[in-house]
PDB file of C-alpha atoms in Angstrom:
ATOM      1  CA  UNK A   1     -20.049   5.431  16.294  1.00 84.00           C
ATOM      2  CA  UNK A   2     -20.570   4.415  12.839  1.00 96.00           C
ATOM      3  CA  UNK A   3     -17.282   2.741  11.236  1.00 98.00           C
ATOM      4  CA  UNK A   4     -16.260   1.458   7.485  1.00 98.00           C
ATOM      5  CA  UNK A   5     -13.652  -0.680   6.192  1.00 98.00           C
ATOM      6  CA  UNK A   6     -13.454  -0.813   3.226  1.00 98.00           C
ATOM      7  CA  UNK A   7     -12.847  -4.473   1.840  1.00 97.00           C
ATOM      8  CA  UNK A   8     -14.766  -7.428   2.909  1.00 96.00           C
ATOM      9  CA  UNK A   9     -14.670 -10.366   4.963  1.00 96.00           C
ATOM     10  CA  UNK A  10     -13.109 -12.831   2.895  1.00 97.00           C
ATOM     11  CA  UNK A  11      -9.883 -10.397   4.040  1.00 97.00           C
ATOM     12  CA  UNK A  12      -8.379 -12.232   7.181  1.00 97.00           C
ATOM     13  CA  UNK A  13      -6.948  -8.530   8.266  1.00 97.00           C
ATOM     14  CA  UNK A  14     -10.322  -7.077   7.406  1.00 98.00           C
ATOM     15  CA  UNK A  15     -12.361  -9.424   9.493  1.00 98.00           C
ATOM     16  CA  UNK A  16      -9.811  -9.223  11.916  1.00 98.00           C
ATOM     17  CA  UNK A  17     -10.355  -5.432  12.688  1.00 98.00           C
ATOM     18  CA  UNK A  18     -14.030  -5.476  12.508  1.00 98.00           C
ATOM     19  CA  UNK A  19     -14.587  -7.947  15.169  1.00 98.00           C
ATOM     20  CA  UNK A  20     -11.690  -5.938  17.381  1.00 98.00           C
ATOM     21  CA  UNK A  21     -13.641  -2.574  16.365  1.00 98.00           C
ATOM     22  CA  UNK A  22     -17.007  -4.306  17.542  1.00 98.00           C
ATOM     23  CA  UNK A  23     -15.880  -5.726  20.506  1.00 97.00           C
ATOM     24  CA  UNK A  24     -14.510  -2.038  21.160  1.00 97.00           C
ATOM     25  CA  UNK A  25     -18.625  -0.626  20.976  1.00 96.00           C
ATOM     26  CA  UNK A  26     -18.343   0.939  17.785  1.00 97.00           C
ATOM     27  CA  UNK A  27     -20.952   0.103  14.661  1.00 97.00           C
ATOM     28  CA  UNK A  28     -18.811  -1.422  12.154  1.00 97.00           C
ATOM     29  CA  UNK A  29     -19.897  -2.301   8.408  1.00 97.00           C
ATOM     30  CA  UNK A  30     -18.011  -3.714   5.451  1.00 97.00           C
ATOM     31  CA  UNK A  31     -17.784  -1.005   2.376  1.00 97.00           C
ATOM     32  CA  UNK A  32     -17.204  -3.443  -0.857  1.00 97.00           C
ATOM     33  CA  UNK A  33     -17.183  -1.184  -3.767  1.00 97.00           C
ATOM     34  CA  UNK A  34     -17.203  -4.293  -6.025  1.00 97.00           C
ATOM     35  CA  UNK A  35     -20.746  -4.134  -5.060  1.00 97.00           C
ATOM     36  CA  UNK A  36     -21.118  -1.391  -6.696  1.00 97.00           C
ATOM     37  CA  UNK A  37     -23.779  -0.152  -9.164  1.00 97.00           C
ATOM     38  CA  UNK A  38     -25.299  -4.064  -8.419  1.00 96.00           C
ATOM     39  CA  UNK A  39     -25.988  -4.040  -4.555  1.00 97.00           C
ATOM     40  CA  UNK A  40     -24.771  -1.036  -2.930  1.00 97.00           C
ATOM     41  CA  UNK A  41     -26.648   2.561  -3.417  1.00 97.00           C
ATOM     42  CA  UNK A  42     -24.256   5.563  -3.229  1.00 97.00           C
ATOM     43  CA  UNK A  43     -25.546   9.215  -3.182  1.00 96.00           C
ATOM     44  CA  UNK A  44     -23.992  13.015  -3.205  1.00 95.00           C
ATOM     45  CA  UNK A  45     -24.873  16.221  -3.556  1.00 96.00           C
ATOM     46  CA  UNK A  46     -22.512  18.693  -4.197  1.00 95.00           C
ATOM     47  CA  UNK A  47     -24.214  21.703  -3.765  1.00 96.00           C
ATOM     48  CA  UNK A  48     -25.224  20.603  -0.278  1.00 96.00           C
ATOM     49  CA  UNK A  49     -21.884  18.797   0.471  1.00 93.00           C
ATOM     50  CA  UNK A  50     -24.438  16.408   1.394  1.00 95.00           C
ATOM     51  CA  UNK A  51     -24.534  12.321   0.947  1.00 96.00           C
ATOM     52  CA  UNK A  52     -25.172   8.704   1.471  1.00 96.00           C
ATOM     53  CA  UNK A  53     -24.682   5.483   1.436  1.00 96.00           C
ATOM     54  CA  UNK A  54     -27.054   2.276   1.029  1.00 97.00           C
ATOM     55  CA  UNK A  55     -25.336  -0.879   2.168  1.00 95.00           C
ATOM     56  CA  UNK A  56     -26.377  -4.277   0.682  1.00 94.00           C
ATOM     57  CA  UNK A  57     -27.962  -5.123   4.100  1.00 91.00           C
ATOM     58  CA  UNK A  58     -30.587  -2.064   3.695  1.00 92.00           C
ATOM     59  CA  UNK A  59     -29.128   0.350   5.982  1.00 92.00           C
ATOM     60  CA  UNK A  60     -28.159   3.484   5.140  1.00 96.00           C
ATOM     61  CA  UNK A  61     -25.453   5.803   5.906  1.00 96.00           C
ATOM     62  CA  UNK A  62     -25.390   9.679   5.799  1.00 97.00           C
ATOM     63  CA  UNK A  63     -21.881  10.548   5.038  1.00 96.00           C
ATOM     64  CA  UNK A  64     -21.803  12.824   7.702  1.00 96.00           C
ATOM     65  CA  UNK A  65     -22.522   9.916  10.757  1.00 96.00           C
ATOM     66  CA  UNK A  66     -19.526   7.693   9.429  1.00 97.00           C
ATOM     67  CA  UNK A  67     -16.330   8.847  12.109  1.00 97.00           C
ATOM     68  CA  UNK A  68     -13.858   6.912  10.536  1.00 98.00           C
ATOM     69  CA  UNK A  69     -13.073   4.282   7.109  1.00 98.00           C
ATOM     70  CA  UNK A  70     -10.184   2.088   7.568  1.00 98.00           C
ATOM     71  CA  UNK A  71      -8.443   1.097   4.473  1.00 98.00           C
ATOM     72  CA  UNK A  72      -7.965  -1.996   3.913  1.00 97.00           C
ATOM     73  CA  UNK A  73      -8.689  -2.870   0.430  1.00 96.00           C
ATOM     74  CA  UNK A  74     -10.067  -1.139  -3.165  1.00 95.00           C
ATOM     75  CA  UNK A  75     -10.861  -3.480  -5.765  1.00 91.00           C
ATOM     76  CA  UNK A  76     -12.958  -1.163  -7.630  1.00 95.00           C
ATOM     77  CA  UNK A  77     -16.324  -1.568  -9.410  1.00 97.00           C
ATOM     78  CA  UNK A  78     -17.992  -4.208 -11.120  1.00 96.00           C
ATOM     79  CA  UNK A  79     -20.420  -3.410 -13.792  1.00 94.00           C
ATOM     80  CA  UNK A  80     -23.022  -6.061 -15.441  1.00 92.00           C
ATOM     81  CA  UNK A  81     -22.404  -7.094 -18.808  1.00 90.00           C
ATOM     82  CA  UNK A  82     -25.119  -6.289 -21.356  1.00 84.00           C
ATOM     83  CA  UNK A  83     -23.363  -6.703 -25.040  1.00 85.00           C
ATOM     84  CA  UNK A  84     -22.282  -2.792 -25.784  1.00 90.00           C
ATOM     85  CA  UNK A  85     -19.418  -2.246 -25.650  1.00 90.00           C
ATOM     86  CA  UNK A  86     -19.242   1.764 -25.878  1.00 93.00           C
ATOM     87  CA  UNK A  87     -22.233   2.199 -23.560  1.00 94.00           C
ATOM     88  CA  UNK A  88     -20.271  -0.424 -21.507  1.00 93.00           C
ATOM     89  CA  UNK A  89     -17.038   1.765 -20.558  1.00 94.00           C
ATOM     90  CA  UNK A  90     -19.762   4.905 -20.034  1.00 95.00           C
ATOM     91  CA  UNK A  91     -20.866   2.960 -17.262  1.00 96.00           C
ATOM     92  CA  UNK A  92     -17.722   1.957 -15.863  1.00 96.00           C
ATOM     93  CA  UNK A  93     -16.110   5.323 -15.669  1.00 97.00           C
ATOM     94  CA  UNK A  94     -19.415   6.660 -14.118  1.00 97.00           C
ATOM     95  CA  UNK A  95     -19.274   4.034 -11.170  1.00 97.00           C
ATOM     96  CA  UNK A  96     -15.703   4.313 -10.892  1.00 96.00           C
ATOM     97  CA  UNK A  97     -16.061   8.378 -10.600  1.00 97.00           C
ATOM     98  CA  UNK A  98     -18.661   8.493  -8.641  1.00 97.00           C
ATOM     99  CA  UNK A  99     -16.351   6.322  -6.155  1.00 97.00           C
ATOM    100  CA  UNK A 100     -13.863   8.120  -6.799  1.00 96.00           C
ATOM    101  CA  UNK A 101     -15.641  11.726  -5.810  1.00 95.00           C
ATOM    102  CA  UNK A 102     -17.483   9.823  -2.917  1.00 93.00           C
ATOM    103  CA  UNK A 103     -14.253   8.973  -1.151  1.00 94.00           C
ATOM    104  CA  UNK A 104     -12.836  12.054  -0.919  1.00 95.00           C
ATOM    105  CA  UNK A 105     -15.935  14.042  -0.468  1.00 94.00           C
ATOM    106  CA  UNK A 106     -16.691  11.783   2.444  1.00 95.00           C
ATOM    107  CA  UNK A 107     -15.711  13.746   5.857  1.00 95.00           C
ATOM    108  CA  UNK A 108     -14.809  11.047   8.010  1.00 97.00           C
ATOM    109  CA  UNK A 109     -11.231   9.929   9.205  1.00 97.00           C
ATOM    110  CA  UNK A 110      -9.595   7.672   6.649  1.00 98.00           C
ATOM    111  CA  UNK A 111      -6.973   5.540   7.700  1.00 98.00           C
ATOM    112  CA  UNK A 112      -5.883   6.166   4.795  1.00 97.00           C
ATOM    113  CA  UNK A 113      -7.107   8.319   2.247  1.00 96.00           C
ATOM    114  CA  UNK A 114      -7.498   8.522  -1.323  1.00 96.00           C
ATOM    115  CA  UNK A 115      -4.503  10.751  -1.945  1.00 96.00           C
ATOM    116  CA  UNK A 116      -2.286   8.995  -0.031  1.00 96.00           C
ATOM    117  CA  UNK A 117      -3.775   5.453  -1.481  1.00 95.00           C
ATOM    118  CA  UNK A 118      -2.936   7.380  -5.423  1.00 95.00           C
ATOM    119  CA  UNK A 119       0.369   8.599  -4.353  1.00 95.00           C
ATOM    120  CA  UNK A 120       1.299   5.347  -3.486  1.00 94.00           C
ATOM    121  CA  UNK A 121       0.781   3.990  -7.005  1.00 91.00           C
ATOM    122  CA  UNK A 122       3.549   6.105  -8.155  1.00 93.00           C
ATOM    123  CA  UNK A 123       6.544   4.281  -6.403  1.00 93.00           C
ATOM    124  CA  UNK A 124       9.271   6.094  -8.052  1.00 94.00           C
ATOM    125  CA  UNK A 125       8.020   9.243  -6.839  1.00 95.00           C
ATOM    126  CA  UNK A 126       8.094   7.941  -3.219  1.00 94.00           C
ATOM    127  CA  UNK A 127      11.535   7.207  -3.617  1.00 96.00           C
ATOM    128  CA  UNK A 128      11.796  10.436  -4.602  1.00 97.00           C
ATOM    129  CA  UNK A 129      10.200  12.422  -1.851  1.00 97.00           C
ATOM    130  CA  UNK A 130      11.769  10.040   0.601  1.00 98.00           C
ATOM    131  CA  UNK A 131      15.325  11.470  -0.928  1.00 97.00           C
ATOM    132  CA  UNK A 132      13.931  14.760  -0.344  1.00 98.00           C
ATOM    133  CA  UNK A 133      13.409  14.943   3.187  1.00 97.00           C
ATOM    134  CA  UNK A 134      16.967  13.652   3.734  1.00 97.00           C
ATOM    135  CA  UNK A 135      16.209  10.006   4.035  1.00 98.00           C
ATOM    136  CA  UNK A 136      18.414   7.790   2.119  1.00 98.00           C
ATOM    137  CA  UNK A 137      17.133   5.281  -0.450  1.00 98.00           C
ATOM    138  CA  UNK A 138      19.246   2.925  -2.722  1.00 97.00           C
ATOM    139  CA  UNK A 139      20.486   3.749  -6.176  1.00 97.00           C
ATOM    140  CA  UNK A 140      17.724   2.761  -8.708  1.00 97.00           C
ATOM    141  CA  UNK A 141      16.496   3.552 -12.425  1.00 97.00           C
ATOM    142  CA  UNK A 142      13.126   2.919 -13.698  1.00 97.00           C
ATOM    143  CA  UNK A 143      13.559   2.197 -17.654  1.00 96.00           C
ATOM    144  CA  UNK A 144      12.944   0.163 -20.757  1.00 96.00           C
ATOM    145  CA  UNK A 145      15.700   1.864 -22.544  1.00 95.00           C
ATOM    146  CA  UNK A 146      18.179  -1.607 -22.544  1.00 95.00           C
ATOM    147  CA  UNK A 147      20.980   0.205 -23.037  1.00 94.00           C
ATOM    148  CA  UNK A 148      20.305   1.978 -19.970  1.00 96.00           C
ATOM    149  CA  UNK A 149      19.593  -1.168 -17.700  1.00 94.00           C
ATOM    150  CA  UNK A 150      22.621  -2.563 -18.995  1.00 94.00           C
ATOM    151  CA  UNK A 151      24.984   0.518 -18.018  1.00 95.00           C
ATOM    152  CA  UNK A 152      23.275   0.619 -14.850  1.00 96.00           C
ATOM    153  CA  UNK A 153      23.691  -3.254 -13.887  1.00 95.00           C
ATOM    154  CA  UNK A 154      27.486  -3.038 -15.010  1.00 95.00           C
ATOM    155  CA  UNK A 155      27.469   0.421 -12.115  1.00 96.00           C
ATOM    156  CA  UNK A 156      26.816  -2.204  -9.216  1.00 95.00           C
ATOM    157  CA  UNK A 157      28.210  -5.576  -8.145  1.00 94.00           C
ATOM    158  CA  UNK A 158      24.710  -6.902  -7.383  1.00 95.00           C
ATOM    159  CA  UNK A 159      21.285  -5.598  -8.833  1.00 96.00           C
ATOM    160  CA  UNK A 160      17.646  -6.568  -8.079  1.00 95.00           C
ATOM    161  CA  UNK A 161      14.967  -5.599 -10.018  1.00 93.00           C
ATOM    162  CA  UNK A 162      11.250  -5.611  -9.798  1.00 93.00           C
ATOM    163  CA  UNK A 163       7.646  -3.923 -10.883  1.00 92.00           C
ATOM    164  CA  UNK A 164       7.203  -0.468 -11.074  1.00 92.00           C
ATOM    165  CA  UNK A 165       3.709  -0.215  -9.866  1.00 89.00           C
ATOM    166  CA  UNK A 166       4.485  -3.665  -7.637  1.00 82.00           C
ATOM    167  CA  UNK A 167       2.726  -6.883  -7.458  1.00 77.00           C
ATOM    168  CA  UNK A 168       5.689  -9.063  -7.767  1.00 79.00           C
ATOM    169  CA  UNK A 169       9.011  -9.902  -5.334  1.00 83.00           C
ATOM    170  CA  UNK A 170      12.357  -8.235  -6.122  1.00 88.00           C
ATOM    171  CA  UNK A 171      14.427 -10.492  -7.921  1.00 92.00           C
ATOM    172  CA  UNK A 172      18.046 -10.602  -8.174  1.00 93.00           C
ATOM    173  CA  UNK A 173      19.342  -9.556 -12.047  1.00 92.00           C
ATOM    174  CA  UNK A 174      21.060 -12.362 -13.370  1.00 90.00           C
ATOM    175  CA  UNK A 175      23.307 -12.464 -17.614  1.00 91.00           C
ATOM    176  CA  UNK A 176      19.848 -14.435 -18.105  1.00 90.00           C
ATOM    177  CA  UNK A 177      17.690 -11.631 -17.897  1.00 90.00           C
ATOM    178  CA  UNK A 178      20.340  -9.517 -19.389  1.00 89.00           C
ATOM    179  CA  UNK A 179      20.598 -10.958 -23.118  1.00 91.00           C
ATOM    180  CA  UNK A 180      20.034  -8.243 -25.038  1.00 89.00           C
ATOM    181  CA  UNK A 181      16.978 -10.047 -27.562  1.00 92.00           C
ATOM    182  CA  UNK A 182      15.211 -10.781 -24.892  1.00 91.00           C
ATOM    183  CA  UNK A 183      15.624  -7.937 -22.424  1.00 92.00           C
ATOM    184  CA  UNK A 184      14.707  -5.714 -25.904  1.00 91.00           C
ATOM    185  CA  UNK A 185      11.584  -7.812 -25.907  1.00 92.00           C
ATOM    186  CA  UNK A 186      10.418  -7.531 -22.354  1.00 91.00           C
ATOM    187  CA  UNK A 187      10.935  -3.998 -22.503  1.00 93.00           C
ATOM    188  CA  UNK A 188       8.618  -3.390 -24.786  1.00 93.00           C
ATOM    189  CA  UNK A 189       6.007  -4.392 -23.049  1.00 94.00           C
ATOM    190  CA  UNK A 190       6.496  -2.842 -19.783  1.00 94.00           C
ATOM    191  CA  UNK A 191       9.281  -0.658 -17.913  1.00 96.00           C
ATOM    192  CA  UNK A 192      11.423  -1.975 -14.856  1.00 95.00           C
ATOM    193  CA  UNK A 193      12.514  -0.883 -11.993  1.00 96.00           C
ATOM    194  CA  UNK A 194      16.178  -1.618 -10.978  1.00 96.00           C
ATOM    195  CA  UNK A 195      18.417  -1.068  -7.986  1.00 96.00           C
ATOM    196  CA  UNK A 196      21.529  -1.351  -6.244  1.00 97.00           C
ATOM    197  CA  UNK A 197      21.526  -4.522  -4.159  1.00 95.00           C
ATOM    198  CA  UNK A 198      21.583  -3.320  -0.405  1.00 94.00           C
ATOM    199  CA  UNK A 199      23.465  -5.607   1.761  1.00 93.00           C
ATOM    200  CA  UNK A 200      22.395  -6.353   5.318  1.00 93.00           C
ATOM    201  CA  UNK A 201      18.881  -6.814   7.442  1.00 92.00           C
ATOM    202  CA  UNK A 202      15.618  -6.553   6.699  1.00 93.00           C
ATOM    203  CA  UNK A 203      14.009  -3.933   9.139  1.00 96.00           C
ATOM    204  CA  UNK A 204       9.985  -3.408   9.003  1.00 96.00           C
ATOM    205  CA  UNK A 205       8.207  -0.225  10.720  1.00 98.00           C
ATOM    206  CA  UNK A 206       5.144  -0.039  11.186  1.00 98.00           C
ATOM    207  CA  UNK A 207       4.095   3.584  12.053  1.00 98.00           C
ATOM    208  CA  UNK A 208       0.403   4.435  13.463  1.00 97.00           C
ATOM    209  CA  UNK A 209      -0.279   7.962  14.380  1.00 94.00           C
ATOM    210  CA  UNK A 210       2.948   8.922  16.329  1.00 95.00           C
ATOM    211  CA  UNK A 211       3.648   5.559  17.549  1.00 96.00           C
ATOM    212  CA  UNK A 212       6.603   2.962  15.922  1.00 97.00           C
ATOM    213  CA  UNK A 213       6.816  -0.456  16.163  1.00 97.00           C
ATOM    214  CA  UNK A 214      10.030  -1.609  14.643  1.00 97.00           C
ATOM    215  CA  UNK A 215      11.295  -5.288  13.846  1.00 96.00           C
ATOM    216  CA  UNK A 216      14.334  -7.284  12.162  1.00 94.00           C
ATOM    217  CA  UNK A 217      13.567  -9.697  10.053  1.00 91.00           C
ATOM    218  CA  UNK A 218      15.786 -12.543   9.585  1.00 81.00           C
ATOM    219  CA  UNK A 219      15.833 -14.243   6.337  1.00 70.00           C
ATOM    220  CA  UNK A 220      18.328 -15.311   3.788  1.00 58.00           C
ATOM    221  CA  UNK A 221      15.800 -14.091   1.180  1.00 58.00           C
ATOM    222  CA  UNK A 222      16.287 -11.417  -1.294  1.00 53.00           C
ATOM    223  CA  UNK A 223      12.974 -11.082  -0.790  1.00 55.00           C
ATOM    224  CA  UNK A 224      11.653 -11.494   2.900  1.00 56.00           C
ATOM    225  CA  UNK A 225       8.029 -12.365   1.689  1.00 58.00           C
ATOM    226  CA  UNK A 226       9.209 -15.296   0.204  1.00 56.00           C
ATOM    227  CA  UNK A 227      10.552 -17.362   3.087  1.00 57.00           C
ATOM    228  CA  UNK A 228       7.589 -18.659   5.232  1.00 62.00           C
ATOM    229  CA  UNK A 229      10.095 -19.255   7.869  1.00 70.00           C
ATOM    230  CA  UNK A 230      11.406 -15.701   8.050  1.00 75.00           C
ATOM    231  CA  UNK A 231      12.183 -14.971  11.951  1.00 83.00           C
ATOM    232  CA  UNK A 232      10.638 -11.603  13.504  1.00 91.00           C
ATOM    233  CA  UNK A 233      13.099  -9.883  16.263  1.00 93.00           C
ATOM    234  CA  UNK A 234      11.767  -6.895  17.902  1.00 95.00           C
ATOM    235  CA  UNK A 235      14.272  -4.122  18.015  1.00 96.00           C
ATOM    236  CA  UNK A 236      14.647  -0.523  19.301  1.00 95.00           C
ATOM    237  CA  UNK A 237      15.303   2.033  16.241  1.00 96.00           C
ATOM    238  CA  UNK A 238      17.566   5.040  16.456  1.00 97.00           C
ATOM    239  CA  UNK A 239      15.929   8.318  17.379  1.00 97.00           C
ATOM    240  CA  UNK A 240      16.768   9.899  13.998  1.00 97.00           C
ATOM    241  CA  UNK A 241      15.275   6.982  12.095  1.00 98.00           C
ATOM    242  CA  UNK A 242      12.173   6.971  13.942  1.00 98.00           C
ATOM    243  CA  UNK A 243      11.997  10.754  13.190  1.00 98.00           C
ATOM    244  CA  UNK A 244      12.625   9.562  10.083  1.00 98.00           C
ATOM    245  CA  UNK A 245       9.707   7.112   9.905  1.00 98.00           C
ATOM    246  CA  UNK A 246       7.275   9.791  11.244  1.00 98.00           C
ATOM    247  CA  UNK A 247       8.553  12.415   8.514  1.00 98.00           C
ATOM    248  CA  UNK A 248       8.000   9.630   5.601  1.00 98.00           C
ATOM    249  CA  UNK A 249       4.246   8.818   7.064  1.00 98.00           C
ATOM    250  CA  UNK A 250       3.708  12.229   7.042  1.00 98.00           C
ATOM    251  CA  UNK A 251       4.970  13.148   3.667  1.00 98.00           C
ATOM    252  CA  UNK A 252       3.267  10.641   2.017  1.00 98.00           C
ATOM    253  CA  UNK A 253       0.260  11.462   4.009  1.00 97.00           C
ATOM    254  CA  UNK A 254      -0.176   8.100   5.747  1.00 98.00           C
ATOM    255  CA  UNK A 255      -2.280   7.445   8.588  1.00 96.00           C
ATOM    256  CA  UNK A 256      -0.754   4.430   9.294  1.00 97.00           C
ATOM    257  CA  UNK A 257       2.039   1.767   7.017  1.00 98.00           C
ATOM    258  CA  UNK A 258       4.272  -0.288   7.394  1.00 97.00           C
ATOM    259  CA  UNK A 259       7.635   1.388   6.205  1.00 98.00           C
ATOM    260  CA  UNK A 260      10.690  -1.121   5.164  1.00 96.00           C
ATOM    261  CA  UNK A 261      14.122  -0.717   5.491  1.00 96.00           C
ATOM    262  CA  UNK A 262      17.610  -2.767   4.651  1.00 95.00           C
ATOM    263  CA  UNK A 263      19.944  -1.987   7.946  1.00 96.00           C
ATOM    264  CA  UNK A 264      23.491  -1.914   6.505  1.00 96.00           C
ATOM    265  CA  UNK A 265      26.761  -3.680   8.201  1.00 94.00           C
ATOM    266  CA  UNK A 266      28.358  -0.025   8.270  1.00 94.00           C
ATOM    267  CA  UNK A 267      24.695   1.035  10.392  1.00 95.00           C
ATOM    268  CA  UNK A 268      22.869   3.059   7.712  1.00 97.00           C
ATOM    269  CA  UNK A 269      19.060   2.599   6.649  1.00 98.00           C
ATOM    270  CA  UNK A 270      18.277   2.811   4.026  1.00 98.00           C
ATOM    271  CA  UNK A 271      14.575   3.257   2.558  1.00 98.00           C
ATOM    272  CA  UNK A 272      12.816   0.702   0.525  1.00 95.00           C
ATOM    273  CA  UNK A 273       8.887   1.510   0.205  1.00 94.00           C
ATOM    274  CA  UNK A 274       6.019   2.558   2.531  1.00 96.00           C
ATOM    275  CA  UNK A 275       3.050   0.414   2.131  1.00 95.00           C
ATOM    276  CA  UNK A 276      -0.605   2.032   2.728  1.00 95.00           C
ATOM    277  CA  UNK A 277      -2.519  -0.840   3.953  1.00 95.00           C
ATOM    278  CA  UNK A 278       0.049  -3.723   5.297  1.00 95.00           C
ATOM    279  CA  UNK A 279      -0.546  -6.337   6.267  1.00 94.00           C
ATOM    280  CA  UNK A 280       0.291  -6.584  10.126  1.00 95.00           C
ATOM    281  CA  UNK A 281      -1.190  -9.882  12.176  1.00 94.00           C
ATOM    282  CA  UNK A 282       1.738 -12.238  11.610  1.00 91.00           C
ATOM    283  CA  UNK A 283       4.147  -9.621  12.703  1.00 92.00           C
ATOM    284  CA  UNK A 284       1.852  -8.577  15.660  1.00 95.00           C
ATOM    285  CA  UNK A 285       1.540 -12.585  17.101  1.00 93.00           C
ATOM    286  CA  UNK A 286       5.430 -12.668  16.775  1.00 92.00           C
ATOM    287  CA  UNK A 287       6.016  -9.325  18.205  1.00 94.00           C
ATOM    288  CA  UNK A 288       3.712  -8.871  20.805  1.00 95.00           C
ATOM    289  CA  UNK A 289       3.683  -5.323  19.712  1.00 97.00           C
ATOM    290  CA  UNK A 290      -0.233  -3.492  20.020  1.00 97.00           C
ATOM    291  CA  UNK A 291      -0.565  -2.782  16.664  1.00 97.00           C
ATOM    292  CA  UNK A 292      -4.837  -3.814  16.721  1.00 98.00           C
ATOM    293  CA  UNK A 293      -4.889  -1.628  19.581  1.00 97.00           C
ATOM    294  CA  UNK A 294      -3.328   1.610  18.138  1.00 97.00           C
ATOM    295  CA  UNK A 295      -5.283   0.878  15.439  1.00 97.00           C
ATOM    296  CA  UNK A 296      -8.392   0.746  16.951  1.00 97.00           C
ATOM    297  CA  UNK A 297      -7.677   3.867  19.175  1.00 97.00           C
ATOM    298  CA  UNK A 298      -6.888   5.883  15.861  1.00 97.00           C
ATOM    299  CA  UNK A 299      -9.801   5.174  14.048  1.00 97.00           C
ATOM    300  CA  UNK A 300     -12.218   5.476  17.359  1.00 96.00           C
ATOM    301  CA  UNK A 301     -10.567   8.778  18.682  1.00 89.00           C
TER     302      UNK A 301
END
């Protein structure tokens, strides 16, 4: 069976997963779309429904033989400079649509998919659907209205705040970052997001088809991904949360992620963010948990 992921092997978690898939039997490629115009060929035909891929290496794909693409990472295209500037950004948002219409024409099993790769991108909509399905997620604004930030900080004896789209730690909100010249100045650049601090344990999920693997994670950290030394205890989730879990992956039309939650003193979870393509082999060598094999099982089933 013919296999994708989509990233390349400089990716530790990418190469990781292709030798696993390999050793498994299946035929496993790398699909860089960075590659793209340059080195790799992509074809489709819509009247047909019909299409294909030519990989750097020569071989070629029909879109129809690949079972499954496995997510890992999307760092777009890469076009060739030649000095015009207009004819320039043509060429860009050709490659980048024809990418684009490729993935989610492509028939195959992605783990995940486009959609749920774009809904991701809008994180205060996740905290929104979460909220929706009864799930309960911490008290936030996303602004760069300073009297608004200010009012809202004032609401709550500790606030973090961090990116919008992501890319950067949560960071505790300190009377530096709220003078009002330069908060005013920041803002205008860029909205925040902001929310209630949420005392208590960091708990990660990760959830792959119907299966949950749950851990604490001890750390003193406002930010778990910031202490190196951040210990990884294995623990048994309530049923409701883990019905929780599946509803969220689900929702957000997730194969598989890696959902993360702050377990309160008074025993509540709360919801912080699903991620689409976590990373997993630290937690798995601390854990023990099978995570490479459920993964391999859901893309090869």
């Amino acid at each position: 069976m013919n296999i994708l992921i989509l990233g390349d092997a400089k990716d530790a978690h990418a190469a990781h997963l292709h030798f696993a898939l390999t050793k498994a039997g299946a035929t496993v490629e790398y699909l860089n779309t960075r590659l793209f115009p340059t080195q790799l060929q992509l074809s489709w035909h819509p009247h047909t429904q019909k299409g294909c891929l030519q990989l750097p290496s020569g071989q070629r794909l029909d879109l129809e033989d690949i079972k499954s693409v496995y997510w890992r990472s999307f760092n777009g295209v890469s076009i060739p400079e030649f000095g015009d500037s207009f004819q320039q950004d043509i060429a860009f948002h050709d490659a980048n649509s024809t990418v684009r219409s490729l993935f989610q024409a492509c028939p195959a099993h992605w783990v995940n998919s486009w959609q749920a790769y774009e809904f991701h991108k809008d994180k205060p909509l996740q905290l929104s659907l979460a909220q929706q399905l009864g799930v309960t997620i911490p008290a936030t604004v996303i602004s760069n209205n300073p009297q608004v930030i200010t009012e809202f900080t004032k609401s709550y004896e500790k606030v973090i705040f961090k990116p919008v789209y992501g890319g950067s730690h949560a960071r505790l909100v300190t009377e530096y970052h709220l003078e009002y010249e330069r908060m005013r100045n920041a803002l205008r650049f860029s909205p925040v997001t902001l929310q209630e601090y949420i005392p208590g344990t960091n708990i990660r999920s990760y959830v792959i088809g119907e299966s949950v693997y749950s851990a604490e994670i001890r750390t003193a950290a406002v930010d778990f991904r910031d202490d190196s030394q951040a210990q990884l205890i294995p623990v048994e989730l309530p049923a409701e949360i883990k019905q929780q879990c599946l509803a969220i992956a689900k929702a957000f039309m997730l194969q598989w992620t890696a959902i993360d939650w702050r377990h309160q003193p008074t025993g509540e979870y709360v919801f912080l963010e699903a991620n689409p393509s976590p990373m997993f082999l630290y937690f798995e060598q601390q854990t023990g948990f099978p995570i490479t094999e459920a993964l391999i099982q859901l893309l090869i089933s």
